[in-house]
Short mmCIF file of C-alpha atoms in Angstrom, two decimals:
data_model
loop_
_atom_site.label_atom_id
_atom_site.label_comp_id
_atom_site.label_asym_id
_atom_site.label_seq_id
_atom_site.Cartn_x
_atom_site.Cartn_y
_atom_site.Cartn_z
CA MET A 11 29.58 74.93 -68.35
CA SER A 12 26.54 74.14 -66.17
CA LYS A 13 26.55 71.26 -64.26
CA PRO A 14 24.06 68.45 -64.37
CA GLY A 15 21.56 69.04 -61.60
CA LYS A 16 20.44 66.94 -58.36
CA PHE A 17 17.35 65.76 -60.26
CA SER A 18 19.17 63.81 -63.20
CA LEU A 19 21.99 62.44 -60.87
CA GLY A 20 18.79 61.28 -58.72
CA VAL A 21 17.30 59.39 -61.61
CA PHE A 22 20.62 57.94 -63.09
CA LEU A 23 21.15 56.49 -59.41
CA LEU A 24 17.64 55.11 -59.16
CA VAL A 25 17.74 53.35 -62.91
CA THR A 26 21.31 51.95 -62.15
CA LEU A 27 20.17 50.49 -58.50
CA PHE A 28 16.89 49.25 -60.46
CA LEU A 29 19.38 47.52 -63.00
CA HIS A 30 21.67 46.08 -60.51
CA ILE A 31 19.67 45.17 -57.58
CA PRO A 32 17.99 42.18 -59.00
CA LEU A 33 20.87 40.49 -60.10
CA VAL A 34 22.80 41.08 -56.70
CA ILE A 35 19.89 39.41 -55.25
CA LEU A 36 20.55 36.55 -57.62
CA PHE A 37 24.36 36.40 -56.76
CA ILE A 38 23.63 36.32 -53.10
CA SER A 39 21.10 33.93 -53.22
CA SER A 40 23.19 31.33 -55.37
CA PHE A 41 25.16 30.82 -52.11
CA ASN A 42 22.25 30.26 -49.86
CA SER A 43 21.86 26.94 -48.45
CA SER A 44 18.00 27.18 -48.22
CA LYS A 45 15.76 26.57 -51.31
CA SER A 46 13.55 29.63 -50.20
CA MET A 47 14.91 33.36 -50.37
CA ARG A 48 15.60 33.29 -46.64
CA TRP A 49 19.13 33.31 -45.56
CA GLU A 50 20.30 30.01 -44.07
CA GLY A 51 23.71 29.95 -44.24
CA PHE A 52 26.74 29.68 -47.17
CA SER A 53 26.81 26.63 -49.44
CA LEU A 54 28.06 25.70 -52.90
CA LYS A 55 25.52 23.27 -53.41
CA TRP A 56 23.47 24.96 -56.12
CA TYR A 57 26.59 25.19 -58.10
CA HIS A 58 27.41 21.46 -57.14
CA GLU A 59 23.73 20.64 -58.56
CA LEU A 60 24.52 22.98 -61.55
CA PHE A 61 27.58 21.11 -62.59
CA TYR A 62 26.76 17.54 -61.75
CA ASN A 63 23.20 16.99 -61.85
CA SER A 64 22.02 18.88 -64.54
CA GLN A 65 22.21 16.92 -67.54
CA PRO A 66 19.20 18.15 -70.08
CA LEU A 67 20.64 21.91 -69.06
CA TRP A 68 23.95 20.82 -70.47
CA HIS A 69 22.59 19.12 -73.27
CA SER A 70 20.50 22.36 -74.33
CA PHE A 71 23.95 24.32 -73.75
CA TYR A 72 25.68 22.06 -76.12
CA ASN A 73 22.69 22.46 -78.71
CA SER A 74 23.05 26.38 -78.38
CA ILE A 75 26.61 26.45 -79.00
CA ILE A 76 26.36 24.15 -82.07
CA ILE A 77 23.50 26.59 -83.26
CA ALA A 78 25.50 29.73 -82.20
CA ILE A 79 28.78 28.59 -84.02
CA SER A 80 27.15 27.45 -87.29
CA SER A 81 24.20 29.92 -87.81
CA ALA A 82 27.01 32.91 -87.00
CA VAL A 83 29.32 31.63 -89.56
CA THR A 84 26.75 30.88 -92.24
CA ALA A 85 25.39 34.45 -91.80
CA THR A 86 28.90 36.18 -91.73
CA ILE A 87 29.53 34.56 -95.06
CA ILE A 88 26.23 35.38 -96.59
CA GLY A 89 26.34 38.79 -94.98
CA SER A 90 29.89 39.83 -95.59
CA LEU A 91 29.19 38.91 -99.50
CA GLY A 92 25.86 40.97 -99.18
CA ALA A 93 27.84 43.84 -97.92
CA ILE A 94 30.57 43.94 -100.53
CA GLY A 95 28.06 43.83 -103.33
CA LEU A 96 25.61 46.32 -101.73
CA CYS A 97 28.31 48.68 -100.43
CA TRP A 98 30.38 48.97 -103.87
CA TYR A 99 28.32 48.13 -106.43
CA ASN A 100 25.23 49.16 -108.52
CA PHE A 101 22.58 46.77 -109.94
CA LYS A 102 19.04 46.59 -110.56
CA MET A 103 17.06 45.77 -107.57
CA LYS A 104 19.44 46.59 -105.21
CA LYS A 105 17.02 49.24 -103.39
CA ALA A 106 14.63 46.32 -102.66
CA ILE A 107 17.29 44.25 -101.43
CA GLN A 108 18.21 46.78 -98.97
CA THR A 109 14.84 47.35 -97.86
CA LEU A 110 14.51 43.55 -97.41
CA THR A 111 17.32 43.32 -95.14
CA PHE A 112 15.95 45.90 -92.86
CA PHE A 113 12.80 43.82 -92.25
CA PRO A 114 14.31 41.02 -89.68
CA ILE A 115 15.25 44.13 -87.52
CA ILE A 116 12.18 46.13 -87.62
CA LEU A 117 9.66 43.19 -87.29
CA PRO A 118 8.78 41.96 -83.65
CA GLU A 119 10.30 39.06 -83.04
CA ILE A 120 7.25 36.64 -82.64
CA ILE A 121 6.10 37.91 -86.44
CA ILE A 122 9.45 36.15 -87.63
CA GLY A 123 9.00 33.15 -85.25
CA VAL A 124 5.39 32.73 -86.31
CA SER A 125 5.64 32.90 -89.98
CA ILE A 126 8.86 30.74 -90.32
CA LEU A 127 7.02 27.99 -88.49
CA ILE A 128 4.17 28.47 -90.87
CA PHE A 129 6.59 28.05 -93.73
CA PHE A 130 8.13 25.10 -92.14
CA ASN A 131 5.08 23.46 -91.54
CA LYS A 132 3.97 24.28 -95.14
CA ILE A 133 6.89 22.93 -96.90
CA GLY A 134 6.55 19.49 -94.41
CA LEU A 135 9.93 20.11 -92.90
CA ASN A 136 10.00 18.67 -89.18
CA LEU A 137 11.19 20.75 -86.58
CA SER A 138 14.44 19.94 -85.39
CA LEU A 139 18.21 21.49 -84.86
CA LEU A 140 18.14 22.37 -88.88
CA THR A 141 15.02 24.41 -88.44
CA VAL A 142 16.74 26.40 -85.79
CA PHE A 143 19.46 26.64 -87.39
CA LEU A 144 17.79 28.14 -90.83
CA ALA A 145 16.07 30.83 -88.20
CA HIS A 146 19.08 32.08 -86.72
CA VAL A 147 20.89 32.32 -89.68
CA THR A 148 17.88 34.54 -90.98
CA PHE A 149 17.58 36.96 -88.11
CA ASN A 150 21.32 37.21 -87.89
CA ILE A 151 22.13 37.93 -91.46
CA PRO A 152 21.00 41.67 -91.41
CA PHE A 153 23.04 42.27 -88.27
CA VAL A 154 26.09 40.81 -89.74
CA LEU A 155 25.72 42.95 -93.15
CA MET A 156 25.25 46.37 -91.02
CA THR A 157 28.40 45.47 -89.28
CA VAL A 158 30.15 44.92 -92.08
CA MET A 159 28.91 47.69 -94.25
CA ALA A 160 29.73 50.06 -91.65
CA ARG A 161 33.65 49.04 -91.82
CA LEU A 162 33.41 49.11 -95.67
CA GLU A 163 32.00 52.64 -95.88
CA GLU A 164 34.94 53.94 -94.07
CA PHE A 165 37.20 52.93 -97.11
CA ASP A 166 36.95 54.66 -100.79
CA PHE A 167 35.87 52.51 -103.72
CA SER A 168 39.26 54.01 -105.45
CA ILE A 169 41.53 51.33 -103.84
CA VAL A 170 39.54 48.76 -105.60
CA GLU A 171 39.92 50.42 -108.82
CA ALA A 172 43.58 51.05 -108.23
CA ALA A 173 43.81 47.16 -107.92
CA TYR A 174 41.98 46.29 -111.13
CA ASP A 175 44.17 49.01 -112.84
CA LEU A 176 47.23 47.30 -111.51
CA GLY A 177 45.73 44.29 -112.96
CA ALA A 178 44.43 42.25 -110.24
CA SER A 179 41.63 39.47 -111.16
CA GLU A 180 38.56 39.63 -109.06
CA LEU A 181 39.73 36.97 -107.07
CA ASP A 182 43.13 38.81 -106.18
CA MET A 183 41.00 41.87 -105.05
CA LEU A 184 38.78 39.98 -102.92
CA LEU A 185 41.29 37.75 -101.08
CA ARG A 186 44.15 40.59 -100.82
CA ILE A 187 42.31 43.76 -100.71
CA LEU A 188 38.70 43.30 -99.53
CA LEU A 189 38.68 40.66 -97.13
CA PRO A 190 41.86 42.31 -94.97
CA ILE A 191 40.04 45.52 -95.32
CA ALA A 192 36.81 44.17 -94.10
CA MET A 193 38.08 41.85 -91.50
CA PRO A 194 37.69 43.79 -88.39
CA GLY A 195 33.77 44.47 -89.41
CA ILE A 196 33.42 40.73 -90.55
CA ILE A 197 34.78 39.61 -87.18
CA ALA A 198 32.79 42.15 -85.32
CA GLY A 199 29.81 40.75 -87.26
CA LEU A 200 30.71 37.42 -86.33
CA LEU A 201 30.62 37.96 -82.67
CA LEU A 202 27.30 39.70 -82.64
CA ALA A 203 25.63 36.90 -84.61
CA VAL A 204 27.00 34.34 -81.66
CA THR A 205 25.70 36.65 -78.99
CA LEU A 206 22.34 37.25 -80.51
CA SER A 207 21.90 33.78 -81.28
CA LEU A 208 22.99 32.32 -78.00
CA GLU A 209 20.46 34.91 -76.35
CA ASP A 210 17.53 34.18 -78.73
CA PHE A 211 14.67 32.79 -77.20
CA VAL A 212 11.47 34.13 -78.91
CA ILE A 213 12.23 32.71 -82.46
CA THR A 214 13.54 29.70 -81.18
CA PHE A 215 10.61 28.86 -79.07
CA PHE A 216 8.49 28.59 -82.20
CA VAL A 217 11.14 26.42 -84.49
CA ALA A 218 12.58 24.06 -82.01
CA GLY A 219 11.13 20.85 -81.88
CA PRO A 220 11.44 17.56 -79.32
CA GLY A 221 15.32 17.14 -78.39
CA SER A 222 16.36 20.43 -80.02
CA SER A 223 16.11 22.91 -77.23
CA THR A 224 18.58 25.54 -76.81
CA LEU A 225 19.68 27.02 -73.23
CA PRO A 226 17.23 29.95 -73.34
CA LEU A 227 14.20 27.43 -74.16
CA HIS A 228 15.67 25.34 -71.22
CA ILE A 229 15.61 28.12 -68.69
CA PHE A 230 12.10 29.05 -69.90
CA SER A 231 10.76 25.65 -68.98
CA MET A 232 13.12 25.60 -65.49
CA ILE A 233 11.20 28.84 -64.67
CA ARG A 234 7.88 27.62 -65.47
CA PHE A 235 8.61 24.56 -63.19
CA GLY A 236 9.09 26.92 -60.13
CA VAL A 237 11.99 28.79 -58.65
CA SER A 238 15.09 26.68 -58.69
CA PRO A 239 18.10 27.74 -56.73
CA ALA A 240 20.29 26.36 -59.62
CA LEU A 241 18.98 28.94 -61.74
CA ASN A 242 20.58 31.55 -59.45
CA ALA A 243 24.09 29.74 -59.71
CA LEU A 244 23.38 29.69 -63.73
CA SER A 245 22.96 33.27 -64.07
CA VAL A 246 26.14 34.00 -61.55
CA VAL A 247 28.08 31.64 -64.16
CA ILE A 248 26.57 33.42 -67.40
CA ILE A 249 27.45 36.75 -66.30
CA VAL A 250 30.93 35.74 -65.03
CA GLY A 251 31.37 34.05 -68.57
CA THR A 252 30.25 37.01 -70.66
CA ALA A 253 32.51 39.23 -68.78
CA LEU A 254 35.66 37.08 -69.54
CA LEU A 255 34.56 36.73 -73.29
CA ALA A 256 33.86 40.42 -73.46
CA TRP A 257 37.31 41.23 -72.00
CA SER A 258 39.55 38.59 -74.13
CA THR A 259 37.44 39.67 -77.34
CA LYS A 260 37.76 43.48 -76.63
CA ASN A 261 41.43 42.72 -76.34
CA LEU A 262 41.42 40.56 -79.51
CA TYR A 263 39.63 43.20 -81.68
CA SER A 264 41.81 46.18 -80.69
CA SER A 265 45.04 44.37 -81.80
CA LEU A 266 43.11 43.59 -84.88
CA LEU A 267 42.38 47.31 -85.51
CA LYS A 268 46.05 48.10 -84.78
CA ARG A 269 47.47 45.92 -87.50
CA MET B 24 34.37 47.63 -118.87
CA ARG B 25 34.84 45.02 -116.53
CA LYS B 26 32.05 42.69 -115.63
CA ASN B 27 29.61 43.90 -112.83
CA TYR B 28 30.22 41.22 -110.04
CA GLY B 29 27.60 43.06 -107.59
CA PRO B 30 24.88 40.87 -108.64
CA ILE B 31 27.03 37.53 -107.57
CA TYR B 32 27.71 38.83 -104.27
CA VAL B 33 24.25 39.52 -103.50
CA ALA B 34 22.83 36.35 -104.33
CA PRO B 35 23.12 34.40 -101.54
CA ILE B 36 21.55 37.06 -99.21
CA ALA B 37 18.85 37.59 -101.55
CA PHE B 38 18.05 34.25 -101.88
CA TRP B 39 18.16 33.39 -98.18
CA LEU B 40 15.94 36.29 -97.05
CA ILE B 41 13.67 35.80 -99.96
CA ALA B 42 13.39 31.85 -99.46
CA PHE B 43 13.33 32.33 -95.36
CA LEU B 44 11.75 35.66 -94.72
CA SER B 45 9.54 36.98 -97.52
CA VAL B 46 8.10 33.73 -98.63
CA PRO B 47 7.01 32.82 -94.92
CA LEU B 48 5.62 36.40 -94.32
CA LEU B 49 3.37 36.08 -97.55
CA ILE B 50 2.29 32.61 -96.54
CA THR B 51 1.07 34.20 -92.99
CA LEU B 52 -0.63 36.89 -94.93
CA SER B 53 -2.33 34.44 -97.18
CA TYR B 54 -3.34 32.26 -94.33
CA SER B 55 -5.32 34.93 -92.70
CA PHE B 56 -7.66 34.96 -95.60
CA MET B 57 -8.52 31.52 -95.39
CA GLU B 58 -10.58 29.12 -93.41
CA LYS B 59 -9.34 27.11 -90.59
CA GLY B 60 -8.40 23.45 -91.21
CA LEU B 61 -10.16 20.92 -88.82
CA TYR B 62 -6.64 19.69 -87.11
CA GLY B 63 -4.82 22.80 -87.48
CA GLY B 64 -3.34 24.36 -90.76
CA VAL B 65 -5.92 25.89 -93.27
CA GLU B 66 -8.31 24.95 -95.78
CA LEU B 67 -7.48 26.88 -99.25
CA LYS B 68 -10.74 28.74 -99.42
CA PHE B 69 -10.74 32.49 -99.31
CA SER B 70 -12.87 33.87 -95.60
CA LEU B 71 -12.79 36.90 -93.71
CA ALA B 72 -13.70 34.66 -90.79
CA ALA B 73 -10.24 35.29 -88.89
CA TYR B 74 -10.66 39.04 -89.34
CA LYS B 75 -14.35 38.94 -88.12
CA SER B 76 -12.98 37.22 -84.96
CA LEU B 77 -10.59 39.85 -84.30
CA LEU B 78 -13.74 42.07 -83.47
CA ASN B 79 -14.51 39.37 -80.71
CA THR B 80 -14.68 41.15 -77.07
CA ALA B 81 -12.16 38.77 -75.87
CA VAL B 82 -9.61 39.66 -78.62
CA LEU B 83 -10.14 43.08 -77.96
CA LYS B 84 -9.60 43.34 -74.50
CA VAL B 85 -6.21 41.75 -75.20
CA LEU B 86 -5.55 44.36 -78.07
CA LEU B 87 -6.63 47.00 -75.30
CA ASN B 88 -4.64 45.54 -72.77
CA THR B 89 -1.53 45.14 -74.88
CA ILE B 90 -2.12 49.04 -75.74
CA VAL B 91 -2.06 50.14 -72.28
CA ILE B 92 0.87 48.06 -71.41
CA ALA B 93 3.10 49.36 -74.36
CA VAL B 94 2.01 52.89 -74.20
CA ALA B 95 2.65 52.96 -70.25
CA SER B 96 5.97 51.02 -70.42
CA THR B 97 7.06 53.47 -73.33
CA ALA B 98 6.05 56.48 -71.45
CA ILE B 99 7.89 55.28 -68.19
CA MET B 100 11.08 54.35 -70.18
CA VAL B 101 11.33 57.52 -72.00
CA ALA B 102 10.80 59.49 -68.93
CA LEU B 103 13.47 57.70 -66.87
CA ALA B 104 15.89 57.56 -69.73
CA LEU B 105 15.83 61.38 -70.63
CA PRO B 106 17.50 62.32 -67.14
CA THR B 107 19.41 59.18 -66.99
CA ALA B 108 20.81 59.72 -70.40
CA TYR B 109 21.48 63.39 -69.73
CA TYR B 110 23.39 62.73 -66.64
CA ILE B 111 25.62 60.18 -68.68
CA ALA B 112 26.28 62.86 -71.28
CA ARG B 113 27.34 65.48 -69.10
CA SER B 114 29.77 63.33 -66.97
CA PRO B 115 33.35 63.30 -67.14
CA VAL B 116 33.39 59.37 -66.80
CA LYS B 117 30.76 58.76 -69.65
CA ASN B 118 32.02 55.39 -70.43
CA LEU B 119 32.35 53.86 -67.16
CA LEU B 120 28.64 54.98 -66.58
CA LEU B 121 27.41 53.39 -69.90
CA MET B 122 29.28 50.31 -68.83
CA LEU B 123 27.22 50.40 -65.53
CA ILE B 124 23.77 50.66 -67.70
CA ILE B 125 25.06 47.66 -70.07
CA ILE B 126 26.71 45.07 -67.62
CA PRO B 127 23.00 43.81 -66.26
CA PHE B 128 22.41 43.21 -69.87
CA TRP B 129 25.32 40.55 -69.97
CA THR B 130 23.00 37.84 -68.71
CA ASN B 131 20.57 36.07 -70.33
CA PHE B 132 17.08 37.84 -71.06
CA LEU B 133 15.14 35.05 -69.20
CA ILE B 134 17.15 35.06 -66.26
CA ARG B 135 16.49 38.77 -65.91
CA ILE B 136 12.93 37.79 -65.98
CA TYR B 137 13.64 35.47 -63.27
CA ALA B 138 15.38 37.57 -60.86
CA TRP B 139 12.08 39.43 -60.49
CA ILE B 140 10.06 36.24 -60.15
CA ALA B 141 12.57 35.32 -57.40
CA ILE B 142 11.71 38.75 -55.94
CA LEU B 143 8.06 39.26 -56.38
CA GLY B 144 6.86 35.56 -56.19
CA SER B 145 4.74 34.22 -53.25
CA ASN B 146 7.82 32.84 -52.10
CA GLY B 147 10.01 35.52 -52.96
CA LEU B 148 12.22 37.89 -51.10
CA LEU B 149 9.94 40.71 -50.86
CA ASN B 150 7.23 38.25 -49.10
CA SER B 151 10.14 36.96 -47.06
CA PHE B 152 11.15 40.21 -45.75
CA LEU B 153 7.69 41.82 -45.47
CA ILE B 154 6.39 38.79 -43.31
CA SER B 155 9.70 38.71 -41.33
CA THR B 156 9.24 42.35 -40.16
CA GLY B 157 5.59 41.51 -39.20
CA LEU B 158 4.02 44.01 -42.01
CA LEU B 159 2.42 41.24 -43.41
CA ASP B 160 0.62 38.01 -41.92
CA GLU B 161 0.32 36.04 -45.08
CA HIS B 162 2.16 35.28 -48.42
CA ILE B 163 0.83 37.62 -51.35
CA GLN B 164 0.95 37.25 -54.84
CA PHE B 165 2.80 40.35 -56.40
CA LEU B 166 3.12 38.59 -59.82
CA TYR B 167 0.60 37.66 -62.46
CA ASN B 168 -0.83 40.94 -63.20
CA ARG B 169 -0.42 43.92 -65.60
CA TYR B 170 1.92 45.93 -63.24
CA ALA B 171 4.47 42.98 -62.97
CA ILE B 172 4.36 42.87 -66.76
CA ILE B 173 5.13 46.73 -66.98
CA LEU B 174 7.92 46.52 -64.61
CA VAL B 175 9.47 43.64 -66.17
CA ILE B 176 9.17 45.13 -69.49
CA ILE B 177 11.00 48.33 -68.29
CA TYR B 178 13.48 46.26 -66.44
CA THR B 179 14.70 44.43 -69.78
CA THR B 180 13.84 46.95 -72.22
CA ILE B 181 14.95 50.46 -70.87
CA PRO B 182 18.55 50.47 -72.16
CA PHE B 183 17.03 50.83 -75.82
CA ALA B 184 15.58 54.35 -74.75
CA ILE B 185 18.75 55.08 -72.57
CA PHE B 186 21.30 54.76 -75.72
CA PRO B 187 19.62 56.54 -78.73
CA LEU B 188 18.93 59.50 -76.08
CA TYR B 189 22.62 59.68 -74.63
CA SER B 190 23.82 59.46 -78.29
CA THR B 191 21.87 62.44 -79.43
CA ILE B 192 22.17 64.54 -76.18
CA GLU B 193 25.88 63.57 -75.91
CA LYS B 194 26.29 65.91 -79.53
CA PHE B 195 23.99 68.70 -78.39
CA ASP B 196 25.70 72.01 -77.93
CA PHE B 197 25.51 73.00 -74.09
CA SER B 198 26.43 76.64 -75.00
CA LEU B 199 22.85 77.18 -76.07
CA ILE B 200 21.58 76.40 -72.67
CA GLU B 201 23.94 78.75 -71.09
CA ALA B 202 22.85 81.52 -73.63
CA ALA B 203 19.03 80.88 -72.89
CA MET B 204 19.95 81.50 -69.08
CA ASP B 205 21.86 84.31 -69.62
CA LEU B 206 18.70 85.74 -71.43
CA GLY B 207 16.87 85.06 -68.03
CA ALA B 208 15.33 81.27 -68.55
CA SER B 209 15.31 79.31 -65.73
CA LYS B 210 17.28 76.26 -66.18
CA PHE B 211 14.41 73.82 -66.39
CA ARG B 212 12.79 76.22 -69.07
CA ALA B 213 15.93 76.36 -71.14
CA LEU B 214 16.25 72.60 -71.19
CA TRP B 215 12.85 72.01 -72.01
CA LEU B 216 12.52 75.00 -74.60
CA VAL B 217 15.89 74.62 -76.23
CA MET B 218 17.54 71.15 -75.70
CA ILE B 219 14.19 68.88 -76.21
CA PRO B 220 13.53 70.40 -79.56
CA ASN B 221 17.24 69.71 -80.50
CA ILE B 222 17.29 66.08 -79.51
CA ARG B 223 13.73 65.02 -81.17
CA SER B 224 15.33 62.50 -83.63
CA GLY B 225 16.84 61.00 -80.34
CA ILE B 226 13.42 60.67 -78.45
CA THR B 227 11.65 59.37 -81.67
CA THR B 228 14.06 56.47 -82.00
CA ALA B 229 13.82 55.68 -78.15
CA ILE B 230 9.88 55.71 -78.61
CA LEU B 231 10.22 53.34 -81.47
CA PHE B 232 12.88 51.32 -79.81
CA THR B 233 11.02 50.49 -76.81
CA PHE B 234 7.38 50.47 -78.27
CA ILE B 235 7.98 47.75 -80.86
CA PRO B 236 9.62 45.21 -78.44
CA THR B 237 6.79 45.69 -76.01
CA PHE B 238 4.06 45.78 -78.22
CA GLY B 239 5.12 42.46 -79.60
CA ASN B 240 6.44 41.15 -76.66
CA PHE B 241 5.41 37.49 -75.51
CA ALA B 242 8.03 36.07 -72.88
CA VAL B 243 7.29 38.75 -70.14
CA PRO B 244 3.39 38.22 -70.17
CA GLN B 245 3.76 34.50 -70.47
CA LEU B 246 6.09 34.32 -67.29
CA VAL B 247 5.11 37.23 -65.21
CA GLY B 248 1.67 38.03 -66.57
CA GLY B 249 -1.91 36.48 -65.71
CA THR B 250 -4.55 35.20 -67.84
CA ASP B 251 -6.51 38.41 -67.29
CA SER B 252 -3.22 40.35 -68.29
CA TRP B 253 -2.58 38.82 -71.75
CA MET B 254 -1.10 40.49 -74.63
CA LEU B 255 -1.30 40.04 -78.42
CA GLY B 256 1.81 37.79 -78.54
CA ASN B 257 0.17 35.11 -75.84
CA LEU B 258 -2.90 35.14 -78.10
CA ILE B 259 -0.96 34.23 -81.18
CA VAL B 260 0.87 31.62 -79.31
CA ARG B 261 -2.38 29.86 -77.93
CA GLU B 262 -3.96 29.89 -81.37
CA LEU B 263 -0.90 28.49 -82.93
CA ASN B 264 -0.12 25.79 -80.33
CA ILE B 265 -2.89 24.96 -78.37
CA THR B 266 -6.46 26.13 -80.31
CA ARG B 267 -4.66 25.52 -83.45
CA ASN B 268 -6.67 28.17 -85.19
CA TRP B 269 -3.89 29.38 -87.75
CA PRO B 270 -5.89 31.75 -89.82
CA LEU B 271 -6.63 33.45 -86.70
CA ALA B 272 -3.18 33.48 -85.36
CA SER B 273 -2.02 34.75 -88.95
CA SER B 274 -4.56 37.68 -88.65
CA ILE B 275 -3.19 38.96 -85.23
CA SER B 276 0.37 38.49 -86.65
CA VAL B 277 -1.07 40.82 -89.47
CA VAL B 278 -2.46 43.35 -87.01
CA LEU B 279 0.92 43.28 -85.01
CA THR B 280 3.14 43.93 -88.18
CA SER B 281 0.79 46.99 -89.40
CA VAL B 282 0.88 48.69 -85.94
CA THR B 283 4.76 48.01 -86.31
CA MET B 284 4.98 49.27 -90.06
CA ILE B 285 2.84 52.23 -89.30
CA GLY B 286 4.98 53.31 -86.26
CA VAL B 287 8.26 52.61 -88.47
CA LEU B 288 6.57 55.07 -91.45
CA PHE B 289 5.90 57.60 -89.12
CA PHE B 290 9.37 57.68 -87.61
CA MET B 291 10.98 57.76 -91.14
CA ARG B 292 8.81 60.57 -92.02
CA SER B 293 9.96 62.38 -88.82
CA GLN B 294 13.65 61.82 -89.67
CA SER B 295 13.20 62.97 -93.21
CA LYS B 296 11.35 66.15 -91.97
CA LYS B 297 14.58 67.14 -89.86
CA GLU B 298 16.89 66.65 -92.84
CA LEU B 299 14.74 69.36 -94.99
#
């Protein structure tokens, strides 16, 4: 078997270094006592600043958590029901609904942000946490739908028919057959939706009003005010937090699949 | 015959997407054909004024800049992602190498942009370094131009090129390359003439997944671009929030959506051709 050559190794190393070096620089400068990028000694003062003197940042983080959980749960319920309907039933307009669910994935985010802002303005809804919630549910639904459908497609519809033949009602079938089967997909979809919601900047930028800014929006305004070393500390906290979350959900997920 | 519960399961998703996606998109489309209201909003009168002002040289300049940035970033990303994905797919420790690509994306999108501001800004690391080594006498601004936008877009978007390419190369049968080389082709020729045509679908996916977010980008040019390197996204935000010309903002959105849709249709056609 031919081995990959020096050229592809070189490009791979270049890309990997390119992706990692800026974050390593942020990591190192988060411990720098100076406000500039010149090293002037080790200090934890930016972490102190982040945890004790950044009230608005923690308020926006609180908003982000509220929005992420509420929109992910709502999108998961709507998306999972949709996945069951689209995967295992035939009815009129099925194709049209399927096409509609692709739109939030393929449209540039800015288009969704602009049009939903114009819509809220048209119906006279003031921008608040509610409008952020509605927008987040909208862009999360298709991702939950795809994740749950991928799980359902592994199973044969005949198990549902068998349940009916053995006398199960629709509710029995839903609670005792479909939900347990779909559960790993539903949980994966929920986690994906939480991540997408926490991460979203562009759509939230359009639909957040005064007092309803989320963490990404707050970071955006911090960047525009100029370089703040507290941001370096925040990025380290976010990377470590995500790594811990990824590790613990991976364990949760594999234990679910084993069951 | 038992009852068909399909429509009941699908009702919530259909209702939600029609109310918060289709209707807003249609309203935006209709706004682009109306007259601008005095204090934002629109007058309910048919007008092509918004589309006429798209032909304004200032708008066309932004459109051209957007196309240049999107094409250049996409080309560089695919060119870098091809060898990278190839190397990962042929490595015995694929999953480890994929993790190396993913980990930087565990941090927030805006913080990834900010990292480059900390490096390239006039008080950034690069300036401090160049001044302390005596290569530079005074601070230079490396940010707020087209090249900074392209660099940061590549930094934040390149995995969308690497992953689709990786998944097609991973499935490619490399004994075909051996065969071509046994028949006298050089390694480069064998890869170019045998592998590339076989991973076409991965290449189209990579182009599409990088071109769409780049063409509609707004955060990157807003933070690391200057006024002369604006992209369509910045123009939409200005017309929406500052100038308050909503028909113009809508018509630019329509252009952006149309370009995206043409790309998607082109992609779907190339995929269905492959199946034939």
